[in-house]
Coordinates of C-alpha atoms in Angstrom, one line a residue:
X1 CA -54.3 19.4 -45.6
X2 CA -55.9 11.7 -49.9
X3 CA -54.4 9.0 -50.5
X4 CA -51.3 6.8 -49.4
X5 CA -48.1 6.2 -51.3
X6 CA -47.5 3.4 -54.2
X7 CA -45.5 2.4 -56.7
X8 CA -46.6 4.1 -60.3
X9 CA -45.6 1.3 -63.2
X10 CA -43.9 4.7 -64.5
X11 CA -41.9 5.6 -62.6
X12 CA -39.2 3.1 -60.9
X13 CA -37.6 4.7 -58.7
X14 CA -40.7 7.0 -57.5
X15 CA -43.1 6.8 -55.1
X16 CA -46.2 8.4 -55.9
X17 CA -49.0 9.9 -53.3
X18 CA -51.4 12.2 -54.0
X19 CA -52.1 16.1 -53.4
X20 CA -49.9 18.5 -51.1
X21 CA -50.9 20.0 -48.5
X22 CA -48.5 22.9 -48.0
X23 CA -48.0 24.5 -51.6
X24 CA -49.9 27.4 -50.4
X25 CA -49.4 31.1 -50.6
X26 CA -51.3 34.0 -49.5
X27 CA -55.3 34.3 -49.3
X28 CA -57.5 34.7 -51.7
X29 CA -60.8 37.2 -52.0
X30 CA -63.0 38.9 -49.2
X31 CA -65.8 36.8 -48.0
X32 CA -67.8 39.2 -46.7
X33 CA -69.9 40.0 -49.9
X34 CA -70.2 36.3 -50.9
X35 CA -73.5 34.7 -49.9
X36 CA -73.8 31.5 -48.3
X37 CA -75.6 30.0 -50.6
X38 CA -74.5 29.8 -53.9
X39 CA -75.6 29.0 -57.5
X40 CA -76.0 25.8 -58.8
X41 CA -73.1 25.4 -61.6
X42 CA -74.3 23.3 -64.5
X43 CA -71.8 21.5 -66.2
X44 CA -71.9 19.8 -69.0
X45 CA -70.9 15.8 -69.6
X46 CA -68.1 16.7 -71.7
X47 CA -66.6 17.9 -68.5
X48 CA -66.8 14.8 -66.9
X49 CA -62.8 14.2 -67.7
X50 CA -61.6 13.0 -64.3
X51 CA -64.4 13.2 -62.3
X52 CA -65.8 9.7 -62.9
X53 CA -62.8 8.0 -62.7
X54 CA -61.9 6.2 -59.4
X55 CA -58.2 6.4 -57.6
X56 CA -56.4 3.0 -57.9
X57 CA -54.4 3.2 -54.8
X58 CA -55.2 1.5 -51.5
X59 CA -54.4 2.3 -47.5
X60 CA -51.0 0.9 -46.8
X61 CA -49.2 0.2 -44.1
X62 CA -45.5 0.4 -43.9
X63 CA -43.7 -2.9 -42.7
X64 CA -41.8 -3.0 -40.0
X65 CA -41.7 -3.9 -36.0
X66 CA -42.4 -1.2 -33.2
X67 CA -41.7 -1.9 -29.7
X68 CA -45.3 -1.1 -28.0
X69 CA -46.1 -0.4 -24.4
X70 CA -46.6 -3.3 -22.6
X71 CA -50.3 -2.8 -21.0
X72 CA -48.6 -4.6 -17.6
X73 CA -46.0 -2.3 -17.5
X74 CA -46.8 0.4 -15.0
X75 CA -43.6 2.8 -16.3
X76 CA -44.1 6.6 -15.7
X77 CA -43.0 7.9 -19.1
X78 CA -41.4 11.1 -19.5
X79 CA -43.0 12.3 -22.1
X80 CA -46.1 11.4 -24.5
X81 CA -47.0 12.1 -27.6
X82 CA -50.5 12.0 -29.0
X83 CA -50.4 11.3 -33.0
X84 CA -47.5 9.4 -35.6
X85 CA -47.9 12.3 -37.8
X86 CA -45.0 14.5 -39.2
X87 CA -44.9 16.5 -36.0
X88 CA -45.3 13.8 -33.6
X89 CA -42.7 11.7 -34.5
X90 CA -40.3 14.1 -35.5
X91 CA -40.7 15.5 -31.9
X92 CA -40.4 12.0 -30.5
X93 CA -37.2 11.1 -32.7
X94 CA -35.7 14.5 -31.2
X95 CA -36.5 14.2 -27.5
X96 CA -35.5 10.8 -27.4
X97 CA -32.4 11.9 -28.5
X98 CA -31.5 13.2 -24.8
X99 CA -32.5 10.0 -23.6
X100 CA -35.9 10.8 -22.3
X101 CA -38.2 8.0 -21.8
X102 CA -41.3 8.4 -24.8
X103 CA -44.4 7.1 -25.8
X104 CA -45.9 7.9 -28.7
X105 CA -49.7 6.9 -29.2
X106 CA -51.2 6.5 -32.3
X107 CA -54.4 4.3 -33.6
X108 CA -52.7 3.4 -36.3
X109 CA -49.0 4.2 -36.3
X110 CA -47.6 2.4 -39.2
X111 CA -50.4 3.8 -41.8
X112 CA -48.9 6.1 -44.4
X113 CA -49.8 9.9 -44.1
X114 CA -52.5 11.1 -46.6
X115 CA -51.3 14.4 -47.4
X116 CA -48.5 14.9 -50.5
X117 CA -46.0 17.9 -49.2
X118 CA -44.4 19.6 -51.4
X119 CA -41.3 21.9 -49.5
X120 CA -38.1 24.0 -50.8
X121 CA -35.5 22.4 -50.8
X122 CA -33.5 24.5 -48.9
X123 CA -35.5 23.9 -46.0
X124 CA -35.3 20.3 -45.9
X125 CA -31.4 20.3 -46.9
X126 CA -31.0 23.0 -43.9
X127 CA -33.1 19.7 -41.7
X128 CA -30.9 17.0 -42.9
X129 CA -34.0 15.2 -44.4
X130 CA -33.2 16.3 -48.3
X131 CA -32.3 12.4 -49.0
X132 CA -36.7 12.3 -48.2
X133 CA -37.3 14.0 -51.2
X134 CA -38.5 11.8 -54.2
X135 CA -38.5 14.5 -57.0
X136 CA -37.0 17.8 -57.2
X137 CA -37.6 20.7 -59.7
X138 CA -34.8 23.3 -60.4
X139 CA -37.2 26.3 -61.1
X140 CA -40.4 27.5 -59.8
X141 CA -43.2 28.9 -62.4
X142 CA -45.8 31.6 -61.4
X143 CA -48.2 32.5 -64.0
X144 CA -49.6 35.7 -62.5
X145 CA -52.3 35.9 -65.9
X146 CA -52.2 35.5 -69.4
X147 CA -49.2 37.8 -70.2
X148 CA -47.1 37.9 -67.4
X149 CA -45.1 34.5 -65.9
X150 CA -42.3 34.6 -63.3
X151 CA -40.3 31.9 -62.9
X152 CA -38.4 32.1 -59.4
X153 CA -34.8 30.5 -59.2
X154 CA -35.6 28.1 -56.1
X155 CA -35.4 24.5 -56.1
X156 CA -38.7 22.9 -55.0
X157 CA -39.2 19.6 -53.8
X158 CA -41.7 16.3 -53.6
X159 CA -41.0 14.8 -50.4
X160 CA -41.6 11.3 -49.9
X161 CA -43.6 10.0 -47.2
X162 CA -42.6 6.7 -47.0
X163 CA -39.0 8.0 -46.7
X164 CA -39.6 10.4 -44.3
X165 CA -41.8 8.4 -41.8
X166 CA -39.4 5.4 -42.2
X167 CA -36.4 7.5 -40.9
X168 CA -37.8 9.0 -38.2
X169 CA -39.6 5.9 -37.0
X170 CA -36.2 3.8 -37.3
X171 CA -34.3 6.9 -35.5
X172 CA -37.1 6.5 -32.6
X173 CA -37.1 3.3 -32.5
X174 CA -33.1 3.0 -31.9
X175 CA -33.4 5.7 -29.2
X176 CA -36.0 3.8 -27.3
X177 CA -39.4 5.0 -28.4
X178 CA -42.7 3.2 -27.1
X179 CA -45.3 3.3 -29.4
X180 CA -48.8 2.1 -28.4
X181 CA -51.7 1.4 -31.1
X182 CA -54.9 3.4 -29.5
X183 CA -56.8 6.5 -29.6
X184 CA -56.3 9.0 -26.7
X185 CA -59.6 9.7 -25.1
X186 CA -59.3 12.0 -22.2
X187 CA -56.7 13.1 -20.5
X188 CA -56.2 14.0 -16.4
X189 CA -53.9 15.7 -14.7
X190 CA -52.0 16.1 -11.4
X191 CA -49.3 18.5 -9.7
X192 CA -46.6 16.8 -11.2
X193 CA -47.8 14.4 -14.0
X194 CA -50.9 13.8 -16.1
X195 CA -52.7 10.2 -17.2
X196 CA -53.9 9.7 -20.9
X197 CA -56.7 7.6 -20.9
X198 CA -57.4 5.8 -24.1
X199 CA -60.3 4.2 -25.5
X200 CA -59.4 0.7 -24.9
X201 CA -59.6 1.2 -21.1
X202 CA -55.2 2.0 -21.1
X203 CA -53.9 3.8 -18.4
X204 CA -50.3 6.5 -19.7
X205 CA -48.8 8.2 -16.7
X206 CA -46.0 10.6 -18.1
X207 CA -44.8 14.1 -16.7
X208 CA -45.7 16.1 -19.7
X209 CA -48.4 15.4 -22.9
X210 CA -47.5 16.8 -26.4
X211 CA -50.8 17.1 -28.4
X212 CA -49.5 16.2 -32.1
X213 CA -53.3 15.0 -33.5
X214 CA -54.0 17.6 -35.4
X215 CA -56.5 20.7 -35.8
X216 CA -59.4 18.7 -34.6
X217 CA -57.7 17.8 -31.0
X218 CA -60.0 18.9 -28.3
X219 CA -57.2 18.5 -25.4
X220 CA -56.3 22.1 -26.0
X221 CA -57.5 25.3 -24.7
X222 CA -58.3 28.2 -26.8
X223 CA -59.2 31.5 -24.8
X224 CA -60.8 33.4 -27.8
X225 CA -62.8 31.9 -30.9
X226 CA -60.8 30.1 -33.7
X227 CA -61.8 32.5 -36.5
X228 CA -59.7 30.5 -39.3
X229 CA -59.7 31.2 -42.7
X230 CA -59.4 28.1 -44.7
X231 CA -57.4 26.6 -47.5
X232 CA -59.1 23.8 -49.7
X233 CA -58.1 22.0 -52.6
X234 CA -58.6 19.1 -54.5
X235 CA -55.7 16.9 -56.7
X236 CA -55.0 14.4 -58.3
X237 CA -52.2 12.3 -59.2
X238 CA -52.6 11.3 -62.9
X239 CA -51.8 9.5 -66.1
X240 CA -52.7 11.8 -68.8
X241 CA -51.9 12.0 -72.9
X242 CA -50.2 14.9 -72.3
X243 CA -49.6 18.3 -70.5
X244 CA -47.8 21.3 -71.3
X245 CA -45.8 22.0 -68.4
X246 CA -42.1 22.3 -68.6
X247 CA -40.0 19.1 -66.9
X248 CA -37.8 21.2 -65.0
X249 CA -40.6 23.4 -63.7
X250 CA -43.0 22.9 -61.2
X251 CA -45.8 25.6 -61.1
X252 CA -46.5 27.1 -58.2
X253 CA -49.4 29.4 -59.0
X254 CA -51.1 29.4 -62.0
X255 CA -54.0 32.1 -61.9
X256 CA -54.7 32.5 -65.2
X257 CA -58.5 32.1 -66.3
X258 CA -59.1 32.0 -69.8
X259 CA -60.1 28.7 -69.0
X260 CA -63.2 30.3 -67.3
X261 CA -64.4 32.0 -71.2
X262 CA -67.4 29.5 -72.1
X263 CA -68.3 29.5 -67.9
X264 CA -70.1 33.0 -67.0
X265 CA -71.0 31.5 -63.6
X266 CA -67.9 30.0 -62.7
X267 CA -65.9 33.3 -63.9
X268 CA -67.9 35.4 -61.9
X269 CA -67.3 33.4 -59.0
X270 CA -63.8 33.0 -59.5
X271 CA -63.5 36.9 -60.0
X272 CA -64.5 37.4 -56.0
X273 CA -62.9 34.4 -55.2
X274 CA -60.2 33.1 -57.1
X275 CA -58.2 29.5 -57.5
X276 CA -55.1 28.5 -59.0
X277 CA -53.8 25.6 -60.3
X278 CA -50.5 23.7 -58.8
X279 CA -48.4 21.5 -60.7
X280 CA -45.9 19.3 -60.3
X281 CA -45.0 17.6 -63.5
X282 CA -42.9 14.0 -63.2
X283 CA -42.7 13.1 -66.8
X284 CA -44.6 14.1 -70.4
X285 CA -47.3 11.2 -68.9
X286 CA -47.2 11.9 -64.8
X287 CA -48.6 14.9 -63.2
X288 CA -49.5 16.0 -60.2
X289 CA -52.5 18.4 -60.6
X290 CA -54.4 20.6 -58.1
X291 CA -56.6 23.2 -58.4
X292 CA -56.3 25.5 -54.7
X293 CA -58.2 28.1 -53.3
X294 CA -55.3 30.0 -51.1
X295 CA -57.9 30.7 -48.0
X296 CA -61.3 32.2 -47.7
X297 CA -63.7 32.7 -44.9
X298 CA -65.9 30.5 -44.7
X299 CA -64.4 27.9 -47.2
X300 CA -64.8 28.0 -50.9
X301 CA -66.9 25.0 -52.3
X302 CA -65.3 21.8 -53.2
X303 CA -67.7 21.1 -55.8
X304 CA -67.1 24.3 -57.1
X305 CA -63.3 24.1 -56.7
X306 CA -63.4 20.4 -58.5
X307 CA -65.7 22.3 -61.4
X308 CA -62.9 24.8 -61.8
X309 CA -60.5 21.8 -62.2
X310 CA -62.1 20.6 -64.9
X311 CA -62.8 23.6 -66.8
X312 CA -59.2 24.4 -66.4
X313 CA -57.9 21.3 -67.6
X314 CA -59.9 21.0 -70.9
X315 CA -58.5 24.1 -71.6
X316 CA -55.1 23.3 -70.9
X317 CA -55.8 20.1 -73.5
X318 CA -55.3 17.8 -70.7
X319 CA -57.3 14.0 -70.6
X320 CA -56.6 12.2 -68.1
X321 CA -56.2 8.4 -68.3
X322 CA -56.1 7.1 -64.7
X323 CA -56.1 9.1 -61.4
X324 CA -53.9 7.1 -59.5
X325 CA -54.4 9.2 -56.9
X326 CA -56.8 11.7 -55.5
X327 CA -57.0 14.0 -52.3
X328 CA -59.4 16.7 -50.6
X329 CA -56.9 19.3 -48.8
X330 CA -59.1 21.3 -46.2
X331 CA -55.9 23.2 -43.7
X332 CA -57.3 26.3 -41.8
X333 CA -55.3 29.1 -41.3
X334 CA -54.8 31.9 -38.8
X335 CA -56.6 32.4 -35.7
X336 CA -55.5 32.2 -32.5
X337 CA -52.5 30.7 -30.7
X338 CA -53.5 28.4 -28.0
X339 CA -53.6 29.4 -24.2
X340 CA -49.7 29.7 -23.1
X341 CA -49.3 28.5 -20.8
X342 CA -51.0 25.1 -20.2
X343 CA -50.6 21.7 -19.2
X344 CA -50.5 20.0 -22.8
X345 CA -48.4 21.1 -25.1
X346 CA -49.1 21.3 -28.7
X347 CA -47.2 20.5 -31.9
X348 CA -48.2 20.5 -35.0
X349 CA -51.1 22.1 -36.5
X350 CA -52.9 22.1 -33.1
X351 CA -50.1 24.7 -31.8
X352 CA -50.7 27.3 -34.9
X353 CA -47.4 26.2 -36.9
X354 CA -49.4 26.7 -40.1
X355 CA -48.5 29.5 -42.3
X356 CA -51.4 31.8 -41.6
X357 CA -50.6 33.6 -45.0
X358 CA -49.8 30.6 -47.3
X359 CA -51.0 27.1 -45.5
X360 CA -47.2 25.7 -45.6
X361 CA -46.4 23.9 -42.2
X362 CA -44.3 21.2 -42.4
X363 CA -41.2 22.1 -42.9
X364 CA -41.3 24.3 -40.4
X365 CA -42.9 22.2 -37.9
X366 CA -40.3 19.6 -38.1
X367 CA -37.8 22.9 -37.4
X368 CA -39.5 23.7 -34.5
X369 CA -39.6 20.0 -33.4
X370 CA -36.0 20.6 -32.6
X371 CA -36.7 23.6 -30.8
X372 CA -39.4 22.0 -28.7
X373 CA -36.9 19.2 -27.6
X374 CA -34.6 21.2 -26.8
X375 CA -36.8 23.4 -24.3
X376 CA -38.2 19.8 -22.9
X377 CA -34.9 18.8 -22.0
X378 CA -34.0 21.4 -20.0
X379 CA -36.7 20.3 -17.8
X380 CA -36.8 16.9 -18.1
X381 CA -33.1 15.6 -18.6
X382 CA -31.5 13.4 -16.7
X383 CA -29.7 16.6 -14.4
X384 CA -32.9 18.4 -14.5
X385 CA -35.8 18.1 -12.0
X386 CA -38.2 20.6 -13.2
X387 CA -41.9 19.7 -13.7
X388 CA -45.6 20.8 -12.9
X389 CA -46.6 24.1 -14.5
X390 CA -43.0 26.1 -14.1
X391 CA -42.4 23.1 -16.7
X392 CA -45.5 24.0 -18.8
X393 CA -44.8 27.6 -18.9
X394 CA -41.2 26.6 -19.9
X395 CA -41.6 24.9 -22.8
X396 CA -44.6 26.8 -24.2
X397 CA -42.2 30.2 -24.2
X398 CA -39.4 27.8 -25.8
X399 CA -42.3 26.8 -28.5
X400 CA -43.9 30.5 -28.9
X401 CA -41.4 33.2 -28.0
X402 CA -42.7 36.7 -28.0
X403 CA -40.6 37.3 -31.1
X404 CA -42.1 34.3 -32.8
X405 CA -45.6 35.0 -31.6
X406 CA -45.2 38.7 -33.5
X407 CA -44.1 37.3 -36.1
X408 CA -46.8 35.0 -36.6
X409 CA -49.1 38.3 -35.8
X410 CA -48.0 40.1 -38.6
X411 CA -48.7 36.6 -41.0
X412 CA -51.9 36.4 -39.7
X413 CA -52.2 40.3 -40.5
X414 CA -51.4 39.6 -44.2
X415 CA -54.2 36.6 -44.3
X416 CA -56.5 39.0 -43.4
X417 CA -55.7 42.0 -45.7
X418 CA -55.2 39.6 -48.4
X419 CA -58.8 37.6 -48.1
X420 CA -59.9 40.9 -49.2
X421 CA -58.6 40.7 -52.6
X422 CA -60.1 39.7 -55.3
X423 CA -58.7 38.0 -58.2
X424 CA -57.3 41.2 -59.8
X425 CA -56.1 42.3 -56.5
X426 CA -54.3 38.6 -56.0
X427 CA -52.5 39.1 -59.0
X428 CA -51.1 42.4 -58.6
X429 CA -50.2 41.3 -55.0
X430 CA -48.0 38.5 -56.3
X431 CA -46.8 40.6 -59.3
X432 CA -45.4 42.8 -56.6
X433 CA -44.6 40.4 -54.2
X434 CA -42.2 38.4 -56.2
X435 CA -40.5 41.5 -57.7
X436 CA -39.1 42.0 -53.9
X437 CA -35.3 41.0 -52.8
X438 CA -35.4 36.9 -52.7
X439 CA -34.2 37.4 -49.0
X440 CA -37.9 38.8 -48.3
X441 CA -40.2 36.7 -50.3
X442 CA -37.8 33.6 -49.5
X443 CA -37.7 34.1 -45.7
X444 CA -41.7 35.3 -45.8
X445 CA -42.9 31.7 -47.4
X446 CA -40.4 30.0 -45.2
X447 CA -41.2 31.7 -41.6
X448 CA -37.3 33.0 -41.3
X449 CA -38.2 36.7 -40.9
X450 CA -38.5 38.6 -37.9
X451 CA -40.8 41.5 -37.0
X452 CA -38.6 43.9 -38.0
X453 CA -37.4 42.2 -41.3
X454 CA -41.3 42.0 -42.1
X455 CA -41.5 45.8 -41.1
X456 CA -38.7 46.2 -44.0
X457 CA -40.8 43.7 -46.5
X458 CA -44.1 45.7 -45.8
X459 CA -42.3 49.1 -47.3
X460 CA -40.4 47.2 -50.1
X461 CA -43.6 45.5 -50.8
X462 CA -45.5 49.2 -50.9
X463 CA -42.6 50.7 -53.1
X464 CA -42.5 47.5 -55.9
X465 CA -46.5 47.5 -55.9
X466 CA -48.8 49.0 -58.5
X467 CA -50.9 52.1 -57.7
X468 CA -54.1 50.2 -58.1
X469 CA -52.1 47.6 -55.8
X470 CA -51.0 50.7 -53.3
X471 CA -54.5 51.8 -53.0
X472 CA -55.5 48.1 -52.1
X473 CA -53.3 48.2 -49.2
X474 CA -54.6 51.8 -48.6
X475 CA -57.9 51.0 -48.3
X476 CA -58.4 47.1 -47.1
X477 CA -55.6 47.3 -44.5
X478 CA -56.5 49.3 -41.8
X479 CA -58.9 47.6 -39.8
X480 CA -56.4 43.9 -40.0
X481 CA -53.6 46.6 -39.2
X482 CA -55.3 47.7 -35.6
X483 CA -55.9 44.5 -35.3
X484 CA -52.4 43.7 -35.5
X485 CA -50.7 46.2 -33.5
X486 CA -53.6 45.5 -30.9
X487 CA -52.2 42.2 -30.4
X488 CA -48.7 43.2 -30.7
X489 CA -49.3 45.3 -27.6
X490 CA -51.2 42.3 -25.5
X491 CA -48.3 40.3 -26.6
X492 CA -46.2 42.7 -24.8
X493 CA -47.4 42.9 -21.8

């Protein structure tokens, strides 16, 4: 995976929302050993920092007109979109483009996003979108434990979500965009087009349906069982005393835990499966603070990961004043793609554009947006004439290449291998991992590399690693390796 976007008294000029949700890396510890019921963590009230104060910012609604579907209108659009998030209307803005007729549907289009992304910067300059970014950091800080911190020279970026759904709703808008305010219910389809039925009784005819809602759509199929791991986090955006973090740095990772010395229980914990702390700091007074668990199956407890937080922070010397905004960050990982073909598309997190090895999407979703359009208007231009499942089957390859789908094998191969670690093993892994050629570990966090360029990482990774690091990859990879090339081979076929 909040809250919305406001002003902050201290900072002019930037807008302030609350946690990210794709500053994410690689998983965390095996899950297999830990029970499902765990210990109840005692904490005492002079840990109570943060936890009792309340976030000051409200839902908000950006202000502007949308041209909605007329309910009397009985248009056939070309395409529909199903959710006003980041992927939908990036996907909308782009198809429209071609002149294709669009709806977007939306219960509540105009509401700011929860989630707080945080993106390279290279990414979003490479999109034409780096004027959305509200705060940028030269440098990049890993703290890999008490003696050893990396700092990686790669900007890193805040983006704002005002900015960023204001300019793609304005770009739809001017290439003739429909929005209509209403939850999709069900949806029906035909040889040739399908009908979204909302809940307000409203009939959509359009010739194809792009599922944008989210993980939690049901209008996708799924042939085997969704087996995520899962990311979860909690932040908050704060007014604090002070902090230690450098101005020009944000911290990616911290995994340090000397924080954890007067906390037996929640170092033991924290030993099988770890957290780190991710920080973006905006002044000596404003920080964005949040303490992550990179994935584990089944998830990690918030309770416990807020508990963590606070420990954390009173070590660090941090009080906080005012939380000014807080967010719970839940984004599963992995699993499998969808059924290709079928006769809704996906975009989004629905389609398996998250990172299975890090949690970062949506940079790259709004890349593959582009993609996606593309592929739909071959089919659905104003020269083409091609619909009904050669369509669906179309599109979905355009979406999901084979290249792309073994690519995305090979990240959800490193999820795997890497929930087995435990906090020890995480460190090494990362010591190692950042060591490698920035083309690698850039390219890796960013989706750019193909199978064979993550062939090459896998053996620079192996050479740079420690022995006790080589002997975790000897001995916790083989059964998420024939996994992998088990799938690589069904992919093939």
């Amino acid at each position: 995976m909040a809250t919305l976007l406001i002003r902050s008294p201290l900072i002019s000029t930037l807008t302030v929302p609350t946690i990210k949700t794709t500053p994410s890396f690689f998983p965390i510890t095996s899950t297999n050993s830990r029970k499902q019921t765990q210990p109840r963590i005692q904490i005492s009230s002079k840990f109570n920092s943060f936890l009792d104060l309340k976030p000051e910012s409200k839902p908000e609604l950006l202000t502007m007109d949308l041209p909605f579907h007329d309910k009397s209108d009985r248009v056939k659009y070309d395409v529909i979109i199903i959710g006003a998030g980041p992927a939908g209307l990036r996907l909308a803005e782009r198809v429209s483009t071609y002149g294709i007729r669009v709806c977007c549907i939306d219960p509540s289009p105009l509401s700011m996003w929860p989630n707080n992304y945080g993106v390279w910067v290279d990414e979003f300059q490479s999109l034409g979108l780096e004027d959305c970014l509200d705060k940028t950091w030269p440098m990049t800080t890993i703290f890999i434990d008490d003696q050893k911190t990396k700092y990686l020279d790669r900007s890193y970026g805040r983006v704002s979500r005002r900015d960023l759904k204001t300019k793609l709703i304005e770009r739809s808008v001017l290439n003739g965009v429909k929005f209509f305010e209403a939850k999709a219910w069900k949806i029906l389809h035909q040889e040739f087009e399908s009908i979204v039925l909302c809940e307000d009784g409203t009939e959509l005819k359009g010739s194809l349906i792009v599922d944008a809602s989210g993980f939690r759509s049901s209008f996708v199929e799924f042939n085997e069982p969704r087996n995520h791991g899962y990311q979860i986090a909690h932040g908050i955006l704060a007014e604090v005393d002070e902090h230690p973090f450098d101005l020009d740095k944000m911290v990616l990772m911290d995994w340090r835990d000397n924080h954890m010395g007067n906390e037996p229980v929640l170092r033991a914990s924290n030993d099988k499966l770890p957290t780190f702390l991710y920080a973006m700091p905006f002044d000596s007074n404003l920080v964005f603070l949040e303490e992550t668990s990179l994935v584990s199956r089944p998830v990690l407890s918030y309770m416990e990961v807020k508990q963590r937080m606070v420990a954390r922070l009173r070590h660090l010397g941090i009080k906080v004043k005012r939380v000014i905004e807080d967010e719970k960050c839940l984004i599963p990982m992995g699993g499998p793609l969808p059924c290709i073909p079928q006769s809704v598309l996906c975009c989004g997190a629905t389609a398996g554009l998250v990172h299975p090895s890090t949690g970062y999407m949506v940079a790259h979703t709004l890349a593959r947006s582009t993609v996606l359009a593309n592929a739909i208007s071959e089919c659905l231009g104003s020269t083409r004439m091609i619909r009904g499942s050669q369509m669906h089957q179309r599109v979905w390859n355009g979406l999901w290449p084979l290249e792309r789908r073994s690519s995305r094998e090979f990240y959800c191969f490193g999820m795997e291998t890497l929930l087995k670690l435990d906090l020890k093993g995480t460190r090494r892994f990362f010591d190692a991992f950042f060591d490698l050629d920035p083309y690698y570990w850039q390219g890796f966090l960013s989706s750019r590399l193909n199978i064979r360029e993550l062939g090459l990482l896998s053996m620079s990774l192996f050479g740079h690693a420690s022995n006790s690091s080589r002997f975790d990859i000897v001995t916790k990879c083989p059964l998420p390796l024939v996994k992998m090339m088990g799938n690589l081979a069904l992919n093939a076929i």
